[in-house]
Amino acid sequence: MPRIVSESKEIPQMTIDLVGPRMAVGRVDGNEIQIVHGSISSRHAELVLDGVEYRVRDLESTNGTRVNDEKTMDALLQDRDRLQFGQIPFRYEGAVAKAALALPQPGSSFQMEQGVEEGIPENFRNLSPIKGKGQSGSPTWILAVGGLVALLGLGFYVFRMLLTP
């Protein structure tokens, strides 16, 4: 049976079984789900049965309705969704439990996808305007040019010192 469970410290241990085809949520009497809190509008939202799960519809409330931290006007709920009316958070426990992902067993090996060797697709094209980017060459020519420039600079300095009286 679907239900909402309060996760609020202000309204602890509030669990509401969702039993009707349409359940109004609000702060005042006359709502099937009454939540007495300043952030809840008098007619805040409604939960409507849609198949086996419920859909939440905000009724233009002042402080809004959120599903999984996103403000919404209309959303289909799924098991373990976070539902928030105003500032009061709830957890939705649906009719159909969300399947948990199985974790790998300790010590088991991880196998990469077949055919992925270098991580570069066969149809990949390098569109870089700099040709030869990423190719490693020998840096000795850079050192030779740097040494030649330094030698010429030193020679020019010595020549200037000899000519200046």
PDB file of C-alpha atoms in Angstrom:
ATOM      1  CA  MET A   1       0.000   0.000   0.000  1.00  0.00           C
ATOM      2  CA  PRO A   2       1.468   3.399  -0.952  1.00  0.00           C
ATOM      3  CA  ARG A   3       2.162   5.816   1.867  1.00  0.00           C
ATOM      4  CA  ILE A   4       4.086   8.945   2.772  1.00  0.00           C
ATOM      5  CA  VAL A   5       6.414   9.059   5.768  1.00  0.00           C
ATOM      6  CA  SER A   6       7.449  12.322   7.405  1.00  0.00           C
ATOM      7  CA  GLU A   7      11.179  13.063   7.475  1.00  0.00           C
ATOM      8  CA  SER A   8      10.653  16.326   9.348  1.00  0.00           C
ATOM      9  CA  LYS A   9      11.973  16.986  12.848  1.00  0.00           C
ATOM     10  CA  GLU A  10       8.985  19.287  13.428  1.00  0.00           C
ATOM     11  CA  ILE A  11       6.442  16.567  12.605  1.00  0.00           C
ATOM     12  CA  PRO A  12       8.244  13.308  13.446  1.00  0.00           C
ATOM     13  CA  GLN A  13       6.841   9.810  12.961  1.00  0.00           C
ATOM     14  CA  MET A  14       3.907  10.869  10.800  1.00  0.00           C
ATOM     15  CA  THR A  15       2.977   8.035   8.423  1.00  0.00           C
ATOM     16  CA  ILE A  16      -0.042   8.354   6.172  1.00  0.00           C
ATOM     17  CA  ASP A  17      -1.392   5.418   4.180  1.00  0.00           C
ATOM     18  CA  LEU A  18      -2.718   6.546   0.813  1.00  0.00           C
ATOM     19  CA  VAL A  19      -6.050   4.808   0.418  1.00  0.00           C
ATOM     20  CA  GLY A  20      -8.340   6.970  -1.682  1.00  0.00           C
ATOM     21  CA  PRO A  21      -8.352   7.780  -5.378  1.00  0.00           C
ATOM     22  CA  ARG A  22      -7.822  11.464  -4.503  1.00  0.00           C
ATOM     23  CA  MET A  23      -6.404  12.840  -1.254  1.00  0.00           C
ATOM     24  CA  ALA A  24      -6.184  16.571  -0.554  1.00  0.00           C
ATOM     25  CA  VAL A  25      -3.184  17.903   1.403  1.00  0.00           C
ATOM     26  CA  GLY A  26      -3.454  21.115   3.394  1.00  0.00           C
ATOM     27  CA  ARG A  27      -3.298  22.949   6.706  1.00  0.00           C
ATOM     28  CA  VAL A  28      -7.041  23.211   7.497  1.00  0.00           C
ATOM     29  CA  ASP A  29      -9.837  20.779   8.319  1.00  0.00           C
ATOM     30  CA  GLY A  30     -11.495  19.173   5.306  1.00  0.00           C
ATOM     31  CA  ASN A  31      -8.256  17.866   3.797  1.00  0.00           C
ATOM     32  CA  GLU A  32      -7.707  14.102   3.901  1.00  0.00           C
ATOM     33  CA  ILE A  33      -4.094  14.811   4.878  1.00  0.00           C
ATOM     34  CA  GLN A  34      -3.906  17.683   7.354  1.00  0.00           C
ATOM     35  CA  ILE A  35      -0.450  19.088   8.094  1.00  0.00           C
ATOM     36  CA  VAL A  36      -0.591  21.919  10.596  1.00  0.00           C
ATOM     37  CA  HIS A  37       2.454  24.021   9.719  1.00  0.00           C
ATOM     38  CA  GLY A  38       2.902  27.645   8.632  1.00  0.00           C
ATOM     39  CA  SER A  39       4.578  26.718   5.336  1.00  0.00           C
ATOM     40  CA  ILE A  40       1.590  24.614   4.239  1.00  0.00           C
ATOM     41  CA  SER A  41      -1.261  26.364   2.406  1.00  0.00           C
ATOM     42  CA  SER A  42      -4.842  25.714   3.470  1.00  0.00           C
ATOM     43  CA  ARG A  43      -5.362  23.722   0.217  1.00  0.00           C
ATOM     44  CA  HIS A  44      -1.758  22.946  -0.726  1.00  0.00           C
ATOM     45  CA  ALA A  45      -1.758  19.915  -3.053  1.00  0.00           C
ATOM     46  CA  GLU A  46      -3.538  16.716  -3.930  1.00  0.00           C
ATOM     47  CA  LEU A  47      -2.419  13.136  -4.393  1.00  0.00           C
ATOM     48  CA  VAL A  48      -4.299  11.394  -7.221  1.00  0.00           C
ATOM     49  CA  LEU A  49      -4.143   7.658  -7.913  1.00  0.00           C
ATOM     50  CA  ASP A  50      -2.683   7.080 -11.405  1.00  0.00           C
ATOM     51  CA  GLY A  51      -2.577   3.330 -12.071  1.00  0.00           C
ATOM     52  CA  VAL A  52      -0.899   1.780  -9.031  1.00  0.00           C
ATOM     53  CA  GLU A  53       1.121   4.860  -8.039  1.00  0.00           C
ATOM     54  CA  TYR A  54       0.111   8.358  -7.008  1.00  0.00           C
ATOM     55  CA  ARG A  55       0.558  11.638  -8.831  1.00  0.00           C
ATOM     56  CA  VAL A  56       1.109  14.843  -6.848  1.00  0.00           C
ATOM     57  CA  ARG A  57      -0.467  18.082  -8.086  1.00  0.00           C
ATOM     58  CA  ASP A  58       0.307  21.420  -6.516  1.00  0.00           C
ATOM     59  CA  LEU A  59      -2.800  23.588  -6.051  1.00  0.00           C
ATOM     60  CA  GLU A  60      -0.958  26.903  -6.588  1.00  0.00           C
ATOM     61  CA  SER A  61       0.317  26.837  -3.025  1.00  0.00           C
ATOM     62  CA  THR A  62       2.308  29.725  -1.591  1.00  0.00           C
ATOM     63  CA  ASN A  63       5.466  27.733  -0.740  1.00  0.00           C
ATOM     64  CA  GLY A  64       5.252  25.106  -3.481  1.00  0.00           C
ATOM     65  CA  THR A  65       5.574  21.370  -3.766  1.00  0.00           C
ATOM     66  CA  ARG A  66       8.851  19.608  -4.546  1.00  0.00           C
ATOM     67  CA  VAL A  67       9.658  16.121  -5.792  1.00  0.00           C
ATOM     68  CA  ASN A  68      13.303  15.089  -5.400  1.00  0.00           C
ATOM     69  CA  ASP A  69      14.247  18.721  -4.621  1.00  0.00           C
ATOM     70  CA  GLU A  70      12.700  20.102  -7.837  1.00  0.00           C
ATOM     71  CA  LYS A  71       9.686  22.388  -7.681  1.00  0.00           C
ATOM     72  CA  THR A  72       6.756  20.839  -9.542  1.00  0.00           C
ATOM     73  CA  MET A  73       3.121  21.443 -10.360  1.00  0.00           C
ATOM     74  CA  ASP A  74       2.421  17.847 -11.420  1.00  0.00           C
ATOM     75  CA  ALA A  75       4.581  14.731 -11.067  1.00  0.00           C
ATOM     76  CA  LEU A  76       4.109  10.972 -10.983  1.00  0.00           C
ATOM     77  CA  LEU A  77       5.648   9.589  -7.795  1.00  0.00           C
ATOM     78  CA  GLN A  78       7.891   6.542  -7.644  1.00  0.00           C
ATOM     79  CA  ASP A  79       9.034   4.482  -4.690  1.00  0.00           C
ATOM     80  CA  ARG A  80      11.560   6.356  -2.466  1.00  0.00           C
ATOM     81  CA  ASP A  81      10.910   9.765  -4.048  1.00  0.00           C
ATOM     82  CA  ARG A  82      11.437  12.735  -1.742  1.00  0.00           C
ATOM     83  CA  LEU A  83       8.212  14.717  -1.548  1.00  0.00           C
ATOM     84  CA  GLN A  84       8.054  18.126   0.120  1.00  0.00           C
ATOM     85  CA  PHE A  85       5.014  20.249   0.886  1.00  0.00           C
ATOM     86  CA  GLY A  86       6.193  23.744   1.858  1.00  0.00           C
ATOM     87  CA  GLN A  87       9.051  23.091   4.273  1.00  0.00           C
ATOM     88  CA  ILE A  88       7.892  19.637   5.419  1.00  0.00           C
ATOM     89  CA  PRO A  89       9.729  16.724   3.751  1.00  0.00           C
ATOM     90  CA  PHE A  90       8.244  13.266   3.242  1.00  0.00           C
ATOM     91  CA  ARG A  91       9.419  10.014   1.683  1.00  0.00           C
ATOM     92  CA  TYR A  92       7.013   8.335  -0.718  1.00  0.00           C
ATOM     93  CA  GLU A  93       6.809   4.570  -0.369  1.00  0.00           C
ATOM     94  CA  GLY A  94       5.142   3.328  -3.533  1.00  0.00           C
ATOM     95  CA  ALA A  95       3.136   0.274  -4.410  1.00  0.00           C
ATOM     96  CA  VAL A  96       5.931  -0.986  -6.677  1.00  0.00           C
ATOM     97  CA  ALA A  97       9.295  -1.090  -4.927  1.00  0.00           C
ATOM     98  CA  LYS A  98      12.196   0.389  -6.863  1.00  0.00           C
ATOM     99  CA  ALA A  99      14.735  -2.331  -7.667  1.00  0.00           C
ATOM    100  CA  ALA A 100      18.076  -1.825  -5.985  1.00  0.00           C
ATOM    101  CA  LEU A 101      21.219  -2.118  -8.070  1.00  0.00           C
ATOM    102  CA  ALA A 102      23.296  -5.156  -7.208  1.00  0.00           C
ATOM    103  CA  LEU A 103      26.808  -4.389  -6.001  1.00  0.00           C
ATOM    104  CA  PRO A 104      29.686  -6.543  -7.256  1.00  0.00           C
ATOM    105  CA  GLN A 105      30.876  -9.249  -4.923  1.00  0.00           C
ATOM    106  CA  PRO A 106      34.113  -8.520  -3.027  1.00  0.00           C
ATOM    107  CA  GLY A 107      37.109  -9.896  -4.888  1.00  0.00           C
ATOM    108  CA  SER A 108      35.296 -10.184  -8.208  1.00  0.00           C
ATOM    109  CA  SER A 109      37.057  -8.797 -11.253  1.00  0.00           C
ATOM    110  CA  PHE A 110      35.759  -5.987 -13.412  1.00  0.00           C
ATOM    111  CA  GLN A 111      35.587  -6.674 -17.140  1.00  0.00           C
ATOM    112  CA  MET A 112      35.756  -3.802 -19.594  1.00  0.00           C
ATOM    113  CA  GLU A 113      33.585  -3.711 -22.684  1.00  0.00           C
ATOM    114  CA  GLN A 114      34.756  -5.958 -25.470  1.00  0.00           C
ATOM    115  CA  GLY A 115      36.474  -4.195 -28.383  1.00  0.00           C
ATOM    116  CA  VAL A 116      37.462  -1.083 -26.444  1.00  0.00           C
ATOM    117  CA  GLU A 117      41.242  -1.183 -26.491  1.00  0.00           C
ATOM    118  CA  GLU A 118      42.654   2.324 -26.619  1.00  0.00           C
ATOM    119  CA  GLY A 119      39.548   4.298 -25.784  1.00  0.00           C
ATOM    120  CA  ILE A 120      39.535   6.080 -29.184  1.00  0.00           C
ATOM    121  CA  PRO A 121      36.684   5.217 -31.555  1.00  0.00           C
ATOM    122  CA  GLU A 122      37.641   4.067 -35.053  1.00  0.00           C
ATOM    123  CA  ASN A 123      35.780   6.914 -36.725  1.00  0.00           C
ATOM    124  CA  PHE A 124      37.431   9.611 -34.545  1.00  0.00           C
ATOM    125  CA  ARG A 125      38.950  12.549 -36.465  1.00  0.00           C
ATOM    126  CA  ASN A 126      41.286  15.069 -34.943  1.00  0.00           C
ATOM    127  CA  LEU A 127      40.003  18.478 -36.039  1.00  0.00           C
ATOM    128  CA  SER A 128      42.679  20.459 -34.215  1.00  0.00           C
ATOM    129  CA  PRO A 129      44.242  23.259 -36.295  1.00  0.00           C
ATOM    130  CA  ILE A 130      47.623  22.461 -34.727  1.00  0.00           C
ATOM    131  CA  LYS A 131      49.122  19.625 -36.702  1.00  0.00           C
ATOM    132  CA  GLY A 132      51.245  17.145 -34.850  1.00  0.00           C
ATOM    133  CA  LYS A 133      49.718  18.067 -31.498  1.00  0.00           C
ATOM    134  CA  GLY A 134      50.411  15.377 -28.987  1.00  0.00           C
ATOM    135  CA  GLN A 135      53.334  13.864 -30.882  1.00  0.00           C
ATOM    136  CA  SER A 136      56.433  13.715 -28.781  1.00  0.00           C
ATOM    137  CA  GLY A 137      59.659  14.728 -30.501  1.00  0.00           C
ATOM    138  CA  SER A 138      63.204  15.103 -29.263  1.00  0.00           C
ATOM    139  CA  PRO A 139      63.713  18.339 -27.259  1.00  0.00           C
ATOM    140  CA  THR A 140      67.476  18.489 -28.084  1.00  0.00           C
ATOM    141  CA  TRP A 141      66.979  20.930 -30.955  1.00  0.00           C
ATOM    142  CA  ILE A 142      65.304  23.377 -28.544  1.00  0.00           C
ATOM    143  CA  LEU A 143      68.295  23.094 -26.207  1.00  0.00           C
ATOM    144  CA  ALA A 144      70.727  23.620 -29.112  1.00  0.00           C
ATOM    145  CA  VAL A 145      68.925  26.780 -30.311  1.00  0.00           C
ATOM    146  CA  GLY A 146      68.757  28.104 -26.736  1.00  0.00           C
ATOM    147  CA  GLY A 147      72.488  27.473 -26.235  1.00  0.00           C
ATOM    148  CA  LEU A 148      73.342  29.212 -29.524  1.00  0.00           C
ATOM    149  CA  VAL A 149      71.296  32.297 -28.587  1.00  0.00           C
ATOM    150  CA  ALA A 150      72.999  32.414 -25.171  1.00  0.00           C
ATOM    151  CA  LEU A 151      76.465  32.103 -26.762  1.00  0.00           C
ATOM    152  CA  LEU A 152      75.714  34.892 -29.263  1.00  0.00           C
ATOM    153  CA  GLY A 153      74.444  37.122 -26.461  1.00  0.00           C
ATOM    154  CA  LEU A 154      77.578  36.516 -24.388  1.00  0.00           C
ATOM    155  CA  GLY A 155      79.800  37.234 -27.398  1.00  0.00           C
ATOM    156  CA  PHE A 156      77.971  40.484 -28.123  1.00  0.00           C
ATOM    157  CA  TYR A 157      78.340  41.554 -24.474  1.00  0.00           C
ATOM    158  CA  VAL A 158      82.109  40.843 -24.453  1.00  0.00           C
ATOM    159  CA  PHE A 159      82.588  42.623 -27.806  1.00  0.00           C
ATOM    160  CA  ARG A 160      80.765  45.734 -26.480  1.00  0.00           C
ATOM    161  CA  MET A 161      82.924  45.743 -23.330  1.00  0.00           C
ATOM    162  CA  LEU A 162      86.136  45.699 -25.381  1.00  0.00           C
ATOM    163  CA  LEU A 163      85.059  48.566 -27.633  1.00  0.00           C
ATOM    164  CA  THR A 164      83.795  50.854 -24.899  1.00  0.00           C
ATOM    165  CA  PRO A 165      86.634  53.015 -23.386  1.00  0.00           C
TER     166      PRO A 165
END
